[in-house]
PDB file of C-alpha atoms in Angstrom:
ATOM      1  CA  MET A   1     -18.948 106.283  19.140  1.00 41.00           C
ATOM      2  CA  LYS A   2     -15.407 105.482  19.761  1.00 40.00           C
ATOM      3  CA  LYS A   3     -15.921 101.745  18.248  1.00 40.00           C
ATOM      4  CA  LEU A   4     -17.794 103.224  15.448  1.00 36.00           C
ATOM      5  CA  LEU A   5     -14.808 105.561  14.665  1.00 35.00           C
ATOM      6  CA  SER A   6     -12.478 102.742  15.092  1.00 40.00           C
ATOM      7  CA  LEU A   7     -14.438 100.437  12.888  1.00 36.00           C
ATOM      8  CA  ALA A   8     -14.683 103.269  10.395  1.00 38.00           C
ATOM      9  CA  LEU A   9     -11.015 103.724  10.181  1.00 36.00           C
ATOM     10  CA  CYS A  10     -10.599 100.295   9.698  1.00 39.00           C
ATOM     11  CA  LEU A  11     -12.853  99.989   6.777  1.00 38.00           C
ATOM     12  CA  LEU A  12     -11.426 103.119   5.293  1.00 37.00           C
ATOM     13  CA  SER A  13      -7.877 101.372   5.735  1.00 35.00           C
ATOM     14  CA  PHE A  14      -8.887  98.484   3.971  1.00 39.00           C
ATOM     15  CA  ASN A  15     -10.504 100.149   1.113  1.00 36.00           C
ATOM     16  CA  SER A  16      -7.476 102.414   0.695  1.00 33.00           C
ATOM     17  CA  PHE A  17      -5.172  99.349   0.284  1.00 37.00           C
ATOM     18  CA  ALA A  18      -7.745  97.722  -1.977  1.00 48.00           C
ATOM     19  CA  LEU A  19      -7.704 101.029  -4.144  1.00 48.00           C
ATOM     20  CA  GLY A  20      -3.847 101.669  -3.560  1.00 59.00           C
ATOM     21  CA  GLY A  21      -3.035 100.400  -7.037  1.00 70.00           C
ATOM     22  CA  TYR A  22       0.454  99.384  -8.228  1.00 80.00           C
ATOM     23  CA  ASP A  23       1.992 101.349  -4.947  1.00 85.00           C
ATOM     24  CA  SER A  24       0.139  99.074  -2.748  1.00 87.00           C
ATOM     25  CA  LEU A  25       1.701  95.790  -4.124  1.00 90.00           C
ATOM     26  CA  THR A  26       4.530  94.108  -2.387  1.00 92.00           C
ATOM     27  CA  ASP A  27       8.391  94.830  -3.823  1.00 93.00           C
ATOM     28  CA  ILE A  28       8.429  90.952  -4.648  1.00 93.00           C
ATOM     29  CA  GLU A  29       5.033  91.540  -6.705  1.00 93.00           C
ATOM     30  CA  LYS A  30       6.338  94.531  -8.675  1.00 94.00           C
ATOM     31  CA  LYS A  31       9.446  92.768  -9.565  1.00 94.00           C
ATOM     32  CA  VAL A  32       7.396  89.784 -11.134  1.00 95.00           C
ATOM     33  CA  LEU A  33       5.319  92.174 -13.026  1.00 96.00           C
ATOM     34  CA  LYS A  34       8.608  94.240 -13.946  1.00 95.00           C
ATOM     35  CA  SER A  35       9.773  90.768 -15.313  1.00 93.00           C
ATOM     36  CA  ILE A  36       6.593  90.434 -17.307  1.00 95.00           C
ATOM     37  CA  VAL A  37       6.426  93.599 -19.037  1.00 96.00           C
ATOM     38  CA  THR A  38      10.357  93.355 -19.788  1.00 93.00           C
ATOM     39  CA  GLN A  39       9.964  89.979 -21.416  1.00 92.00           C
ATOM     40  CA  LEU A  40       6.849  90.735 -23.639  1.00 95.00           C
ATOM     41  CA  GLY A  41       8.594  93.665 -24.534  1.00 93.00           C
ATOM     42  CA  ILE A  42       6.132  96.443 -23.250  1.00 95.00           C
ATOM     43  CA  THR A  43       7.044  99.966 -22.299  1.00 94.00           C
ATOM     44  CA  ASP A  44       5.155 100.776 -19.147  1.00 95.00           C
ATOM     45  CA  SER A  45       6.388 103.901 -17.720  1.00 94.00           C
ATOM     46  CA  ASP A  46       3.427 104.559 -15.667  1.00 94.00           C
ATOM     47  CA  ASN A  47       2.695 101.109 -14.296  1.00 95.00           C
ATOM     48  CA  SER A  48      -0.712 100.905 -15.678  1.00 95.00           C
ATOM     49  CA  ILE A  49       0.002  97.820 -17.775  1.00 96.00           C
ATOM     50  CA  LYS A  50       1.497  96.225 -14.724  1.00 96.00           C
ATOM     51  CA  LYS A  51      -1.827  96.949 -12.876  1.00 94.00           C
ATOM     52  CA  LYS A  52      -3.598  95.497 -15.555  1.00 96.00           C
ATOM     53  CA  ILE A  53      -1.611  92.181 -15.547  1.00 96.00           C
ATOM     54  CA  TYR A  54      -1.728  91.785 -11.737  1.00 95.00           C
ATOM     55  CA  ASP A  55      -5.548  92.398 -11.790  1.00 94.00           C
ATOM     56  CA  ALA A  56      -5.844  89.661 -14.211  1.00 95.00           C
ATOM     57  CA  SER A  57      -4.007  87.051 -12.163  1.00 93.00           C
ATOM     58  CA  ASP A  58      -3.940  88.214  -8.805  1.00 91.00           C
ATOM     59  CA  TYR A  59      -5.274  85.065  -7.700  1.00 90.00           C
ATOM     60  CA  ALA A  60      -1.931  83.481  -8.003  1.00 91.00           C
ATOM     61  CA  PHE A  61      -0.384  85.844  -5.589  1.00 88.00           C
ATOM     62  CA  GLU A  62      -2.512  84.764  -2.816  1.00 87.00           C
ATOM     63  CA  GLY A  63      -0.984  83.541   0.773  1.00 85.00           C
ATOM     64  CA  THR A  64       2.809  83.170   0.623  1.00 90.00           C
ATOM     65  CA  TRP A  65       4.364  82.079  -2.702  1.00 90.00           C
ATOM     66  CA  GLY A  66       7.579  81.379  -4.611  1.00 91.00           C
ATOM     67  CA  SER A  67       8.164  81.920  -8.472  1.00 91.00           C
ATOM     68  CA  TYR A  68      10.256  81.444 -11.373  1.00 91.00           C
ATOM     69  CA  TRP A  69       9.871  82.745 -14.945  1.00 89.00           C
ATOM     70  CA  THR A  70      11.050  81.411 -18.190  1.00 88.00           C
ATOM     71  CA  GLY A  71      11.084  83.167 -21.670  1.00 84.00           C
ATOM     72  CA  LEU A  72      12.662  82.193 -24.696  1.00 81.00           C
ATOM     73  CA  GLU A  73      16.333  82.185 -24.188  1.00 80.00           C
ATOM     74  CA  GLU A  74      16.649  79.614 -21.412  1.00 82.00           C
ATOM     75  CA  LEU A  75      17.374  76.315 -23.293  1.00 82.00           C
ATOM     76  CA  SER A  76      20.855  75.586 -24.153  1.00 83.00           C
ATOM     77  CA  SER A  77      19.516  74.704 -27.707  1.00 88.00           C
ATOM     78  CA  SER A  78      17.169  77.845 -28.322  1.00 82.00           C
ATOM     79  CA  LYS A  79      18.080  79.797 -31.111  1.00 82.00           C
ATOM     80  CA  TYR A  80      16.493  82.848 -29.335  1.00 80.00           C
ATOM     81  CA  LYS A  81      19.689  83.934 -27.614  1.00 76.00           C
ATOM     82  CA  ASP A  82      20.161  87.749 -28.824  1.00 73.00           C
ATOM     83  CA  GLY A  83      17.582  89.173 -26.276  1.00 70.00           C
ATOM     84  CA  ALA A  84      15.428  90.657 -28.992  1.00 72.00           C
ATOM     85  CA  GLU A  85      12.842  88.056 -29.143  1.00 76.00           C
ATOM     86  CA  LYS A  86       9.927  89.161 -26.865  1.00 85.00           C
ATOM     87  CA  GLY A  87       6.218  88.346 -26.425  1.00 89.00           C
ATOM     88  CA  VAL A  88       6.218  85.312 -24.524  1.00 92.00           C
ATOM     89  CA  ILE A  89       6.851  84.578 -20.726  1.00 93.00           C
ATOM     90  CA  GLU A  90       5.631  81.861 -18.382  1.00 94.00           C
ATOM     91  CA  ILE A  91       5.646  82.431 -14.621  1.00 94.00           C
ATOM     92  CA  ALA A  92       5.471  79.264 -12.331  1.00 94.00           C
ATOM     93  CA  LEU A  93       4.210  79.953  -8.939  1.00 93.00           C
ATOM     94  CA  ASN A  94       4.097  77.710  -5.796  1.00 92.00           C
ATOM     95  CA  ASN A  95       1.453  79.129  -3.584  1.00 86.00           C
ATOM     96  CA  SER A  96       1.003  77.975   0.195  1.00 83.00           C
ATOM     97  CA  LYS A  97      -2.840  78.258  -0.247  1.00 83.00           C
ATOM     98  CA  ASN A  98      -3.783  77.238  -3.881  1.00 89.00           C
ATOM     99  CA  GLY A  99      -1.502  74.826  -5.128  1.00 91.00           C
ATOM    100  CA  THR A 100       1.092  75.520  -8.179  1.00 95.00           C
ATOM    101  CA  TYR A 101       0.318  78.075 -10.959  1.00 96.00           C
ATOM    102  CA  PHE A 102       1.496  78.238 -14.520  1.00 97.00           C
ATOM    103  CA  LEU A 103       0.588  81.774 -16.053  1.00 97.00           C
ATOM    104  CA  THR A 104       1.821  82.123 -19.577  1.00 97.00           C
ATOM    105  CA  TYR A 105       1.414  85.717 -21.128  1.00 97.00           C
ATOM    106  CA  ILE A 106       1.795  85.959 -24.812  1.00 96.00           C
ATOM    107  CA  TYR A 107       2.013  89.497 -26.222  1.00 96.00           C
ATOM    108  CA  LYS A 108       1.601  90.939 -30.008  1.00 91.00           C
ATOM    109  CA  PRO A 109       2.224  94.485 -30.140  1.00 91.00           C
ATOM    110  CA  GLU A 110      -0.145  95.169 -33.210  1.00 93.00           C
ATOM    111  CA  THR A 111      -3.182  93.762 -31.330  1.00 94.00           C
ATOM    112  CA  SER A 112      -2.702  95.890 -27.910  1.00 94.00           C
ATOM    113  CA  GLN A 113      -3.618  92.705 -26.053  1.00 96.00           C
ATOM    114  CA  ILE A 114      -1.935  89.993 -24.006  1.00 97.00           C
ATOM    115  CA  ILE A 115      -3.506  86.661 -24.121  1.00 97.00           C
ATOM    116  CA  LEU A 116      -3.049  84.650 -20.664  1.00 97.00           C
ATOM    117  CA  PHE A 117      -3.282  80.938 -20.205  1.00 97.00           C
ATOM    118  CA  SER A 118      -3.429  79.967 -16.644  1.00 97.00           C
ATOM    119  CA  LYS A 119      -3.056  76.471 -15.142  1.00 97.00           C
ATOM    120  CA  GLN A 120      -3.887  75.620 -11.553  1.00 96.00           C
ATOM    121  CA  ILE A 121      -2.681  72.337 -10.236  1.00 96.00           C
ATOM    122  CA  ARG A 122      -4.374  70.717  -7.135  1.00 94.00           C
ATOM    123  CA  TYR A 123      -4.281  67.273  -5.692  1.00 92.00           C
ATOM    124  CA  GLY A 124      -6.080  65.578  -2.756  1.00 93.00           C
ATOM    125  CA  ARG A 125      -7.821  62.344  -1.914  1.00 96.00           C
ATOM    126  CA  LYS A 126      -9.602  60.269  -4.706  1.00 96.00           C
ATOM    127  CA  LYS A 127     -12.927  60.584  -2.922  1.00 96.00           C
ATOM    128  CA  HIS A 128     -12.893  63.977  -2.603  1.00 95.00           C
ATOM    129  CA  LEU A 129     -11.956  64.583  -6.109  1.00 94.00           C
ATOM    130  CA  LEU A 130     -14.576  62.010  -7.406  1.00 95.00           C
ATOM    131  CA  ASP A 131     -17.320  63.912  -5.417  1.00 96.00           C
ATOM    132  CA  GLU A 132     -16.224  66.967  -6.728  1.00 95.00           C
ATOM    133  CA  PHE A 133     -16.238  65.868 -10.318  1.00 96.00           C
ATOM    134  CA  GLU A 134     -19.659  64.220 -10.052  1.00 97.00           C
ATOM    135  CA  LYS A 135     -21.394  67.464  -8.818  1.00 97.00           C
ATOM    136  CA  ARG A 136     -19.795  69.152 -11.589  1.00 97.00           C
ATOM    137  CA  LYS A 137     -20.450  66.775 -14.276  1.00 97.00           C
ATOM    138  CA  ASN A 138     -24.177  66.876 -13.085  1.00 98.00           C
ATOM    139  CA  ASN A 139     -24.390  70.469 -13.151  1.00 98.00           C
ATOM    140  CA  LYS A 140     -25.324  70.451 -17.183  1.00 97.00           C
ATOM    141  CA  GLU A 141     -26.063  74.159 -16.954  1.00 97.00           C
ATOM    142  CA  LYS A 142     -22.695  75.135 -16.311  1.00 98.00           C
ATOM    143  CA  TYR A 143     -20.390  72.170 -17.545  1.00 98.00           C
ATOM    144  CA  GLU A 144     -20.002  70.305 -20.547  1.00 98.00           C
ATOM    145  CA  LEU A 145     -18.317  66.701 -20.417  1.00 98.00           C
ATOM    146  CA  ARG A 146     -15.566  66.611 -22.854  1.00 98.00           C
ATOM    147  CA  HIS A 147     -14.314  63.135 -22.039  1.00 97.00           C
ATOM    148  CA  GLU A 148     -14.452  60.524 -19.078  1.00 97.00           C
ATOM    149  CA  GLY A 149     -12.559  57.342 -18.671  1.00 96.00           C
ATOM    150  CA  ASP A 150     -11.887  54.776 -15.733  1.00 94.00           C
ATOM    151  CA  ASN A 151      -9.400  57.140 -13.932  1.00 95.00           C
ATOM    152  CA  TYR A 152      -9.546  60.569 -15.901  1.00 97.00           C
ATOM    153  CA  ALA A 153     -12.254  63.048 -17.150  1.00 98.00           C
ATOM    154  CA  MET A 154     -12.238  66.598 -18.540  1.00 98.00           C
ATOM    155  CA  LEU A 155     -15.128  69.187 -17.853  1.00 98.00           C
ATOM    156  CA  GLN A 156     -15.550  72.395 -19.958  1.00 98.00           C
ATOM    157  CA  GLU A 157     -17.505  75.277 -18.530  1.00 97.00           C
ATOM    158  CA  LYS A 158     -19.878  76.217 -21.038  1.00 96.00           C
ATOM    159  CA  GLY A 159     -19.381  79.212 -23.388  1.00 94.00           C
ATOM    160  CA  LYS A 160     -15.718  79.784 -21.874  1.00 96.00           C
ATOM    161  CA  VAL A 161     -12.148  78.527 -22.458  1.00 96.00           C
ATOM    162  CA  ASP A 162     -12.174  76.749 -19.113  1.00 97.00           C
ATOM    163  CA  TYR A 163     -11.207  73.455 -18.548  1.00 98.00           C
ATOM    164  CA  GLU A 164     -11.070  70.838 -15.598  1.00 98.00           C
ATOM    165  CA  PHE A 165      -8.667  67.788 -16.114  1.00 98.00           C
ATOM    166  CA  PHE A 166      -9.388  65.238 -13.610  1.00 97.00           C
ATOM    167  CA  HIS A 167      -7.165  62.181 -12.650  1.00 97.00           C
ATOM    168  CA  VAL A 168      -7.352  59.497  -9.999  1.00 96.00           C
ATOM    169  CA  SER A 169      -4.795  56.793  -9.180  1.00 96.00           C
ATOM    170  CA  GLY A 170      -4.487  54.855  -5.802  1.00 94.00           C
ATOM    171  CA  GLY A 171      -6.128  56.735  -2.929  1.00 95.00           C
ATOM    172  CA  THR A 172      -5.294  60.464  -4.483  1.00 96.00           C
ATOM    173  CA  GLY A 173      -6.260  62.503  -7.261  1.00 95.00           C
ATOM    174  CA  SER A 174      -5.274  65.572  -9.240  1.00 96.00           C
ATOM    175  CA  LEU A 175      -7.320  68.362 -10.790  1.00 96.00           C
ATOM    176  CA  VAL A 176      -5.654  70.907 -13.231  1.00 97.00           C
ATOM    177  CA  TYR A 177      -7.847  74.174 -13.924  1.00 97.00           C
ATOM    178  CA  GLN A 178      -6.761  75.659 -17.157  1.00 98.00           C
ATOM    179  CA  THR A 179      -8.359  79.003 -18.382  1.00 97.00           C
ATOM    180  CA  GLN A 180      -7.488  81.464 -21.350  1.00 96.00           C
ATOM    181  CA  GLY A 181      -8.250  85.482 -21.171  1.00 95.00           C
ATOM    182  CA  THR A 182      -7.453  88.251 -22.463  1.00 96.00           C
ATOM    183  CA  ILE A 183      -5.808  91.522 -20.941  1.00 97.00           C
ATOM    184  CA  ASP A 184      -6.598  94.514 -23.316  1.00 96.00           C
ATOM    185  CA  LEU A 185      -3.833  97.166 -23.222  1.00 94.00           C
TER     186      LEU A 185
END
């Protein structure tokens, strides 16, 4: 009975964490989300939009990671220097588990929607990458071959704005996953 009670408490604590919402996020995750809504020019006093943004891109926050964001004002030659321009931010995350992500958020107030462009960069052994490419290329129900060369190729997941860019050179290869989605506000 004690074991069952302990197991039930563990399950409840995991579920509580999963349902904890914005308050269950780490301080650094909250800081990144605050930067996103600030740069997009969104007012979010109840944190509901930050939660939606996190839910749409939580995969990039797995494991340990570091991040850096850029907006429209960082270039010395940029004419967006007054701080009034909002609506675009790109977050770059180095992730210990899943490679590097680039998350670009674009917001236009009259649409009540954020467009999210996500790119994940992975690398590995050439043989492993070629085997994975052949497996996916042969899955014609799920993927469409967009182009293929001697050392590069691109697949698209059917019915989605999801692409996979393969490139091999020497004994290594890289794979870039690119997806696009929406966050309704």
